[in-house]
PDB file of C-alpha atoms in Angstrom:
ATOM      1  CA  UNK A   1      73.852  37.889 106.730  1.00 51.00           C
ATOM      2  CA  UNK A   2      70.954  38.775 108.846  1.00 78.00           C
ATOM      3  CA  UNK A   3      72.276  36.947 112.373  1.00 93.00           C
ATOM      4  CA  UNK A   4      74.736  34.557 113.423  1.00 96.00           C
ATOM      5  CA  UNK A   5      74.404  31.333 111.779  1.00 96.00           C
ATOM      6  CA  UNK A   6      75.882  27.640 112.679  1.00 97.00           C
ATOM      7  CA  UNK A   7      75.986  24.736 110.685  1.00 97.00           C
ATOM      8  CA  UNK A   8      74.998  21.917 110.827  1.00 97.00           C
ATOM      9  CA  UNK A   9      71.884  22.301 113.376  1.00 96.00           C
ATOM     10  CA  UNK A  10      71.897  18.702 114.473  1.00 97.00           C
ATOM     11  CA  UNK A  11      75.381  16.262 114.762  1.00 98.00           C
ATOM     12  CA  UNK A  12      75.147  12.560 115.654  1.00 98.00           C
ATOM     13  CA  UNK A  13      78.664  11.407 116.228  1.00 98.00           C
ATOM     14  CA  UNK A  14      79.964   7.902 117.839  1.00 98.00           C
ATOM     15  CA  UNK A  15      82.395   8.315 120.056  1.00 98.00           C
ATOM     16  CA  UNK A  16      86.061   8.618 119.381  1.00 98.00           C
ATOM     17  CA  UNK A  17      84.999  10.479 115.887  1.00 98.00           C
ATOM     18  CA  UNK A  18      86.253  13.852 114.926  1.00 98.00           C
ATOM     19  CA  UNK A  19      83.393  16.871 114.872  1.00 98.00           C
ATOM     20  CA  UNK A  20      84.097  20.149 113.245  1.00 98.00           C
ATOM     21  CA  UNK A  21      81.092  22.823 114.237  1.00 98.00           C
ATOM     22  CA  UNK A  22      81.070  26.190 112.003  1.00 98.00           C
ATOM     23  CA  UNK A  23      80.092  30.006 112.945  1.00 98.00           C
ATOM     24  CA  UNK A  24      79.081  32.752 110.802  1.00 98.00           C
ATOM     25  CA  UNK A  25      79.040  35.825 112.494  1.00 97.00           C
ATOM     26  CA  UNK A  26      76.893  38.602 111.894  1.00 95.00           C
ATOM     27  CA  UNK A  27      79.343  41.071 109.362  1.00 94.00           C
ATOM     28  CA  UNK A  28      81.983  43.511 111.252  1.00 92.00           C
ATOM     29  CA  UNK A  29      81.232  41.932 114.470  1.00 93.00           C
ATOM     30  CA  UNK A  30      85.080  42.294 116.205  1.00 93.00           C
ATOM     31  CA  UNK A  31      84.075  39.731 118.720  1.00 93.00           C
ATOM     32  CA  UNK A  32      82.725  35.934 118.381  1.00 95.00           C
ATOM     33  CA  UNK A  33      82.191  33.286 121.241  1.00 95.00           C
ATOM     34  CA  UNK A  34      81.315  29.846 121.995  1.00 97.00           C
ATOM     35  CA  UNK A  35      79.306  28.697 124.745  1.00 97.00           C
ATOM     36  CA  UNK A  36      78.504  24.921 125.566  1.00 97.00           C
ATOM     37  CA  UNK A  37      74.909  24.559 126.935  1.00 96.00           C
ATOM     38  CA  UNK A  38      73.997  21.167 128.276  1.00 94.00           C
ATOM     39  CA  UNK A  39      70.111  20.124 128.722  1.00 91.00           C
ATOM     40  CA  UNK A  40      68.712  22.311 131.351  1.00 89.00           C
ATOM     41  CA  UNK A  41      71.429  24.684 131.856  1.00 92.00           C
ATOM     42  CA  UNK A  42      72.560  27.787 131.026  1.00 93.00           C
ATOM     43  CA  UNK A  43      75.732  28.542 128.508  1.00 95.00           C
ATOM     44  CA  UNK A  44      78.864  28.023 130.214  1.00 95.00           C
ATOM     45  CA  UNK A  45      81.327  30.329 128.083  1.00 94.00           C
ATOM     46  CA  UNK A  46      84.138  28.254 125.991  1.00 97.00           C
ATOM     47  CA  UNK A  47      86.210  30.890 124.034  1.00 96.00           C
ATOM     48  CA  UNK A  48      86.657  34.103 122.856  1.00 94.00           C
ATOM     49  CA  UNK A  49      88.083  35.982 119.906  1.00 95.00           C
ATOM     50  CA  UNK A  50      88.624  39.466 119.282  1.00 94.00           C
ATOM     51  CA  UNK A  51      89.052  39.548 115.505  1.00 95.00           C
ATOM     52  CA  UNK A  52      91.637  36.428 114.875  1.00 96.00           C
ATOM     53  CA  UNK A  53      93.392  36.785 118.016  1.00 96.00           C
ATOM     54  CA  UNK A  54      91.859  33.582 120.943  1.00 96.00           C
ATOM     55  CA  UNK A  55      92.281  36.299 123.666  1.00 94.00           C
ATOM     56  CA  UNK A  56      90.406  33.784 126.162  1.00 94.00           C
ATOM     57  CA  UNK A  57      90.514  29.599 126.065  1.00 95.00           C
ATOM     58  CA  UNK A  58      90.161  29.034 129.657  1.00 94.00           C
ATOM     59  CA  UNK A  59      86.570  27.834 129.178  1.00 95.00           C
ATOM     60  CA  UNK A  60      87.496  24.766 126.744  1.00 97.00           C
ATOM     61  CA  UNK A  61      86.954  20.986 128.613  1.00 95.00           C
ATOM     62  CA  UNK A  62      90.091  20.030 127.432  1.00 95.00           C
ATOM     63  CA  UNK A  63      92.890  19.507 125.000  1.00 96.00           C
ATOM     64  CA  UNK A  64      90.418  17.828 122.829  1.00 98.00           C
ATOM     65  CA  UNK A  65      88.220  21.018 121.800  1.00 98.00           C
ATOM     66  CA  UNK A  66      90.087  23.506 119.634  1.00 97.00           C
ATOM     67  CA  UNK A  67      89.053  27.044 117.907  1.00 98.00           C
ATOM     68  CA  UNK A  68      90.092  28.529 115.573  1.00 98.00           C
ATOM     69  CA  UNK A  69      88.879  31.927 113.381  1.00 97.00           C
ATOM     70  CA  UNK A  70      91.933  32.421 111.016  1.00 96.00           C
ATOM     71  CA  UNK A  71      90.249  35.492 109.122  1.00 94.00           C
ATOM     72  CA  UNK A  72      88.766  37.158 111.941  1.00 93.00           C
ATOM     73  CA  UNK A  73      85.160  36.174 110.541  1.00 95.00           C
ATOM     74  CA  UNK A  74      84.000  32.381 110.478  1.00 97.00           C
ATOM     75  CA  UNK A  75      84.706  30.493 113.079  1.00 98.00           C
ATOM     76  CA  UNK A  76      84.956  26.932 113.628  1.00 98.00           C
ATOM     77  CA  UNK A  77      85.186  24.622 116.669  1.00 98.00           C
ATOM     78  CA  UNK A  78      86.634  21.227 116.611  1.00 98.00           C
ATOM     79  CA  UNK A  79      86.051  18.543 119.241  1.00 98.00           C
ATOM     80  CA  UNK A  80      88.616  15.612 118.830  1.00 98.00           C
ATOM     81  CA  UNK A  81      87.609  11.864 119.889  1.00 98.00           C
ATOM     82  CA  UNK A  82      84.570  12.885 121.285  1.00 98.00           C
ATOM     83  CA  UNK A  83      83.136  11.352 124.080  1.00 97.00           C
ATOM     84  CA  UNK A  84      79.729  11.217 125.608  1.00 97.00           C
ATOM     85  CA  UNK A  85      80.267  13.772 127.891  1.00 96.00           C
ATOM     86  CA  UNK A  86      80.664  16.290 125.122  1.00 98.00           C
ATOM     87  CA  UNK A  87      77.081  15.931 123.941  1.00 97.00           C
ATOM     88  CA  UNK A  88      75.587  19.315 124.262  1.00 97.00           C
ATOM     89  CA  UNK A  89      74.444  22.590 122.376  1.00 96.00           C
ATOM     90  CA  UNK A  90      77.160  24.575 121.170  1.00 97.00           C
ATOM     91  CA  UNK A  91      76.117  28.138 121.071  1.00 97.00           C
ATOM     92  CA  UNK A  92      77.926  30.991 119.092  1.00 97.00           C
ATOM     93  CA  UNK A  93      77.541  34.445 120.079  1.00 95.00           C
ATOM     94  CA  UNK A  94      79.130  37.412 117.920  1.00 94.00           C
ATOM     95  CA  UNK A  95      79.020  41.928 119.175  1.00 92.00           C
ATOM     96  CA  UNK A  96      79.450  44.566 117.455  1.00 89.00           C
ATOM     97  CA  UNK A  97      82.433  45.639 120.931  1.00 82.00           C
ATOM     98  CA  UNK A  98      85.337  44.070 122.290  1.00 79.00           C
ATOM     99  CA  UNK A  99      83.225  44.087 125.651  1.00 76.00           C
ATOM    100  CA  UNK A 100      79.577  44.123 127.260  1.00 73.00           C
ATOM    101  CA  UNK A 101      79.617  47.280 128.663  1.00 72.00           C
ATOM    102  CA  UNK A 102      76.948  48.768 126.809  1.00 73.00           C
ATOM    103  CA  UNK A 103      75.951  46.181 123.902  1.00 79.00           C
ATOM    104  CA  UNK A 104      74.395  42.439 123.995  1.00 85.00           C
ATOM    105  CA  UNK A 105      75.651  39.628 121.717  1.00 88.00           C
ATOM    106  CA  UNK A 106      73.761  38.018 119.718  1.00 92.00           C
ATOM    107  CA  UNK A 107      73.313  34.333 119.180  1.00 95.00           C
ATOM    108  CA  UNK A 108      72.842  31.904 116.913  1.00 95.00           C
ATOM    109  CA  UNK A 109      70.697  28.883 116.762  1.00 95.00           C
ATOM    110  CA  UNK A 110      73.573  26.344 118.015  1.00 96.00           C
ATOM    111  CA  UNK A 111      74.805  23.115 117.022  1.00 97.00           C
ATOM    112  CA  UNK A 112      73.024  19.611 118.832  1.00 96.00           C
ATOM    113  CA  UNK A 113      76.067  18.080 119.005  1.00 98.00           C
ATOM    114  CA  UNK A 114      75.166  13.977 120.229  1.00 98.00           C
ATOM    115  CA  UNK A 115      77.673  11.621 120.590  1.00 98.00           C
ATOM    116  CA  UNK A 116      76.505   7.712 120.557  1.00 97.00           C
TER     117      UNK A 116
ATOM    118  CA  UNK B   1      81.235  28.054 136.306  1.00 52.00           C
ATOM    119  CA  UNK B   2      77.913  29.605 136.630  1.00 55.00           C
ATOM    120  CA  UNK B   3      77.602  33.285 138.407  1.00 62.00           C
ATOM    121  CA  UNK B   4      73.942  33.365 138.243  1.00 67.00           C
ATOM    122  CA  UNK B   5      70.997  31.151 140.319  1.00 77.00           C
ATOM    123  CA  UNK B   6      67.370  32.052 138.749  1.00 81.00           C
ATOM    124  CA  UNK B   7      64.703  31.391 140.980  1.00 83.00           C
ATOM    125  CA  UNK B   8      61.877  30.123 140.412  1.00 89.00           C
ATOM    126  CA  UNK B   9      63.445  26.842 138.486  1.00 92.00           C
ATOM    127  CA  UNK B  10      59.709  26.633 136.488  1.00 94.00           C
ATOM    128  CA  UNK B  11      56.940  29.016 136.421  1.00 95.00           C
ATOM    129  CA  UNK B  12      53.469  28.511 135.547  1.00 96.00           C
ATOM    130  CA  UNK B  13      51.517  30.846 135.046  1.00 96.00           C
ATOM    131  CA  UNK B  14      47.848  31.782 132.849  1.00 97.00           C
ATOM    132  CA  UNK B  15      47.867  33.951 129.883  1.00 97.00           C
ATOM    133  CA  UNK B  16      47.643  37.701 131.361  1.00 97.00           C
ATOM    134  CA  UNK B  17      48.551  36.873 134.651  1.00 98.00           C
ATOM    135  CA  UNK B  18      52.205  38.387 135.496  1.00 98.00           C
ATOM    136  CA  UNK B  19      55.358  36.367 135.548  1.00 97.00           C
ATOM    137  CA  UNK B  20      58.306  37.560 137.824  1.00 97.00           C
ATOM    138  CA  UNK B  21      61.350  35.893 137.676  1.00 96.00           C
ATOM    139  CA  UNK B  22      64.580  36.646 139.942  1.00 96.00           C
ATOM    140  CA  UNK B  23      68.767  36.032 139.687  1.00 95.00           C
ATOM    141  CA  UNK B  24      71.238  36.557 142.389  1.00 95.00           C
ATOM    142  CA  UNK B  25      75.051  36.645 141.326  1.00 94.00           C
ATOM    143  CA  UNK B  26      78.132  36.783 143.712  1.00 91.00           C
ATOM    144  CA  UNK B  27      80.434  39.271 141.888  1.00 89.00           C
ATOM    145  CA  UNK B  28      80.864  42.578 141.350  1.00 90.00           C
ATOM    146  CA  UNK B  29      79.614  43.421 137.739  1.00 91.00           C
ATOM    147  CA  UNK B  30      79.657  46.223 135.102  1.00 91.00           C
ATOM    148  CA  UNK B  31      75.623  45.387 133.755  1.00 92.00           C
ATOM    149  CA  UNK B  32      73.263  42.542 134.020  1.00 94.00           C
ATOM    150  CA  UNK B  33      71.611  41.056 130.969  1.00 94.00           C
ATOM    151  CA  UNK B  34      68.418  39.211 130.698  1.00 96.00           C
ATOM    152  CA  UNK B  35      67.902  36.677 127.547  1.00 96.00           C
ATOM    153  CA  UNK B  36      65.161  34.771 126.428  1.00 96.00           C
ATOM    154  CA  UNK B  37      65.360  31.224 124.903  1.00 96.00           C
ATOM    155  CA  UNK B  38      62.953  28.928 122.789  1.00 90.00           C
ATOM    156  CA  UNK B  39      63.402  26.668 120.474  1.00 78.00           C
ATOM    157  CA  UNK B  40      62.460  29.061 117.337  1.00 69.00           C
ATOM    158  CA  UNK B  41      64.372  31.779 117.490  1.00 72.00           C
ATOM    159  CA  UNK B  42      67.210  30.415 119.931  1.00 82.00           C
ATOM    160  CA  UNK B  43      68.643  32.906 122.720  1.00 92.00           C
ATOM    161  CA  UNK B  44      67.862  36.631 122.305  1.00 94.00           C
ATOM    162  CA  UNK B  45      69.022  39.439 124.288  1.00 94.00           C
ATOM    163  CA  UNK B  46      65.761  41.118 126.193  1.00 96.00           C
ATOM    164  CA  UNK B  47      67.058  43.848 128.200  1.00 95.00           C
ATOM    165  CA  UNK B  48      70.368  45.188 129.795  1.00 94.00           C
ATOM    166  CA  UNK B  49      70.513  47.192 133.225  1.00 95.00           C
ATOM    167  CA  UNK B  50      73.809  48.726 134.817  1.00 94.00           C
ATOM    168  CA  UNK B  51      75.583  48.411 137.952  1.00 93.00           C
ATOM    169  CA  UNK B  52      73.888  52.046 138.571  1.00 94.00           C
ATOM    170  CA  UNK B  53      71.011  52.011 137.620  1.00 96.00           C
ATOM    171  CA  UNK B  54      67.909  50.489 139.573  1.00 97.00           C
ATOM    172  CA  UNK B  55      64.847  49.893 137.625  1.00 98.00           C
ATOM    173  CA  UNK B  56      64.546  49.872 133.573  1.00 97.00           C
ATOM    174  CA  UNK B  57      61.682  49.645 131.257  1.00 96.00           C
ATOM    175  CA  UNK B  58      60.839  47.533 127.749  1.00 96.00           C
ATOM    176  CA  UNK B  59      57.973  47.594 126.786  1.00 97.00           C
ATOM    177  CA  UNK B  60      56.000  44.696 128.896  1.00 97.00           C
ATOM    178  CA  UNK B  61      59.578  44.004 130.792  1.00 98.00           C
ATOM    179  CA  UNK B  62      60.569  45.383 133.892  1.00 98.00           C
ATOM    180  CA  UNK B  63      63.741  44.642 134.623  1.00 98.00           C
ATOM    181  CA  UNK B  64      65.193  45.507 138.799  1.00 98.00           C
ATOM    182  CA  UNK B  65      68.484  45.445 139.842  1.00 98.00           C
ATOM    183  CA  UNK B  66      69.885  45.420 143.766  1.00 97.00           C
ATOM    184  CA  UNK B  67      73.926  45.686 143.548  1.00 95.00           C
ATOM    185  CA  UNK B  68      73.977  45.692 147.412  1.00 96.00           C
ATOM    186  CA  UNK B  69      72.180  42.150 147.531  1.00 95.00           C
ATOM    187  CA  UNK B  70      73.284  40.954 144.106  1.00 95.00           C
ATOM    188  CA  UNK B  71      70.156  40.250 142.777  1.00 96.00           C
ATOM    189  CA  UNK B  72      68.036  41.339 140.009  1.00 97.00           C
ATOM    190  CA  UNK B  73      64.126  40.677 139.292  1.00 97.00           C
ATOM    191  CA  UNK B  74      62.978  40.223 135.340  1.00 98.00           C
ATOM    192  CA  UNK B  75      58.961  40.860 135.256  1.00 98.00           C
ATOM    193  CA  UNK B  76      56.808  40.074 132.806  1.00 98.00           C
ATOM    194  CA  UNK B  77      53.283  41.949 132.731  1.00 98.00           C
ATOM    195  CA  UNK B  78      50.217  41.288 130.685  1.00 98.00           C
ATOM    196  CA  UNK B  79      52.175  37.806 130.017  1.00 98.00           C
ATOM    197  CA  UNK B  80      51.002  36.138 126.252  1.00 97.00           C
ATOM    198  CA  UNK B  81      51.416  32.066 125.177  1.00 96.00           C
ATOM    199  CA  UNK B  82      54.069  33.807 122.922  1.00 94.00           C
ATOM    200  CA  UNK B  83      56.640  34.474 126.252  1.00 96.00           C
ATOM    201  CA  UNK B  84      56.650  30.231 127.159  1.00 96.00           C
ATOM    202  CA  UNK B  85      60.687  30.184 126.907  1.00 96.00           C
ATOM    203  CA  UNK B  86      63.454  30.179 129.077  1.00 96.00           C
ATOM    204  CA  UNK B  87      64.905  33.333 130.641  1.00 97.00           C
ATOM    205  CA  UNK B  88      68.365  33.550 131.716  1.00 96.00           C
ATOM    206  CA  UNK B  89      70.376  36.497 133.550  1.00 95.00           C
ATOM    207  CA  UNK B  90      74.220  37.104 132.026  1.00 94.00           C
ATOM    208  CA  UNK B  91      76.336  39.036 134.115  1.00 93.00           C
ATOM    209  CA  UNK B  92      79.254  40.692 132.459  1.00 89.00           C
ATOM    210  CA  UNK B  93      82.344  41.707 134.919  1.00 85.00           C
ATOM    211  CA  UNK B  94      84.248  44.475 135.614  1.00 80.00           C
ATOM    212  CA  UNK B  95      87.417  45.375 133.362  1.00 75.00           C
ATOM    213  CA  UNK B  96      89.612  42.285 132.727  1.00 71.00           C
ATOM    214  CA  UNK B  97      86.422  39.921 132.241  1.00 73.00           C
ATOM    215  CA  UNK B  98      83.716  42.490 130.616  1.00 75.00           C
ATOM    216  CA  UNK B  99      83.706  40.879 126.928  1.00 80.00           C
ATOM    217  CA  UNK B 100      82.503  37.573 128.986  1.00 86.00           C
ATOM    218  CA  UNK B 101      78.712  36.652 129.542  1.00 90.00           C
ATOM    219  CA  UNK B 102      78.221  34.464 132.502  1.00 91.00           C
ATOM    220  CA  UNK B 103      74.999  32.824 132.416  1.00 93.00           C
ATOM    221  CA  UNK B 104      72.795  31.720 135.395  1.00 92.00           C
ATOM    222  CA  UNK B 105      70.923  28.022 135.186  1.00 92.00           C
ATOM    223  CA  UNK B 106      67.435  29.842 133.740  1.00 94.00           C
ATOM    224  CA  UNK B 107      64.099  29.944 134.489  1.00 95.00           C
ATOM    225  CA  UNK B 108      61.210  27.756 132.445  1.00 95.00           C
ATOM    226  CA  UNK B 109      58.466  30.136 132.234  1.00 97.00           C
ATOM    227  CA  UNK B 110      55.145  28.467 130.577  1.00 96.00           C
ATOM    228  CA  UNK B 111      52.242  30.517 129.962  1.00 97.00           C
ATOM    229  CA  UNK B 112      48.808  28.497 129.427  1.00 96.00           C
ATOM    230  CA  UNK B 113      46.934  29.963 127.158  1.00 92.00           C
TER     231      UNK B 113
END
């Protein structure tokens, strides 16, 4: 496709429910992220893949939020028993490199994730 | 955790007027990234300036970059009702952490048309 894309746009969850957030990355992009960005900050950096392989977790809240990209394209984040706390915009973020030296990443529209 | 401060937090400003917006990071880094962010078209990357370089040019953007104070200055000339959005800095690290972003808190520029 044209850009990264993320579905769904908007999520109203109650607490203790089960979310699953999806990422397209823009085609032959090697590298896909997810960011967290909570109202009025910037992205805080969750995850990172190179292809299929989670090279970095360190950024995930807790045991609760899981990643996955089994095919080294889509992506999909899970957040189990959400909680309050975990209401946010989750960003996605695929390149073209394994690293910013000379190239940006580009972004998709995110996921309002809102947990009642 | 967040590497970058943006100062100011909000900027006002009149359409035309110039809009300068500034980021100060604490560690060493490989390049410095500014992105814009609205509600239509989400975050998108503006501009990207290395460790050695000083000053770069885009169009209306001037983008200036200070390793020895660890700051940077994003500035906006000739600024349009179009630019209202939220600018961020990203610093990316040296080797071991350069395929990481690190985002500052953003600046909420608003230009009154």
């Amino acid at each position: 496709g044209a850009g990264v894309s993320q579905s769904p746009r908007y999520k109203v969850a109650k607490r203790g429910q089960d979310v699953a957030l999806r990422c397209d990355p823009i085609s032959g992009h090697v590298s896909l992220f997810w960011y967290q960005q909570a109202l009025g900050q910037g992205p805080e950096f969750l995850t990172y893949f190179q292809n299929e392989a989670q090279l970095d977790k360190s950024g995930l809240p807790s045991d609760r939020f899981f990643a996955e990209r089994p095919e080294g394209s889509v992506s999909t984040l899970k957040i189990q028993r959400t909680q309050q706390e975990d209401s946010a915009v989750y960003l996605c973020a695929s390149s073209l490199a394994r690293s910013f030296t000379r190239i940006e990443a580009f972004f998709g529209q995110g996921t309002r994730l809102t947990v009642v | 955790s967040q590497q970058g401060e943006e100062d100011p937090q909000a900027l006002s400003i009149q359409e035309g007027e110039n809009a300068t917006m500034n980021c100060s990071y604490k560690t060493s880094i490989n390049n410095l990234q500014w992105y814009r962010q609205n509600s239509g078209r989400g975050l998108v990357h503006l501009i990207l300036i290395r460790s050695n370089e000083r000053e770069k040019h885009s169009g209306r953007l001037r983008v200036t970059l200070d390793t020895s104070k660890k700051s940077s200055s994003l500035l906006i000339t000739a600024s349009r009702a179009a630019d209202t959005a939220s600018y961020f800095c990203a610093t990316v690290g040296v080797p071991g952490s350069n395929y990481k972003l690190t985002f500052g808190k953003g600046t909420l520029l608003t230009v009154n048309p």
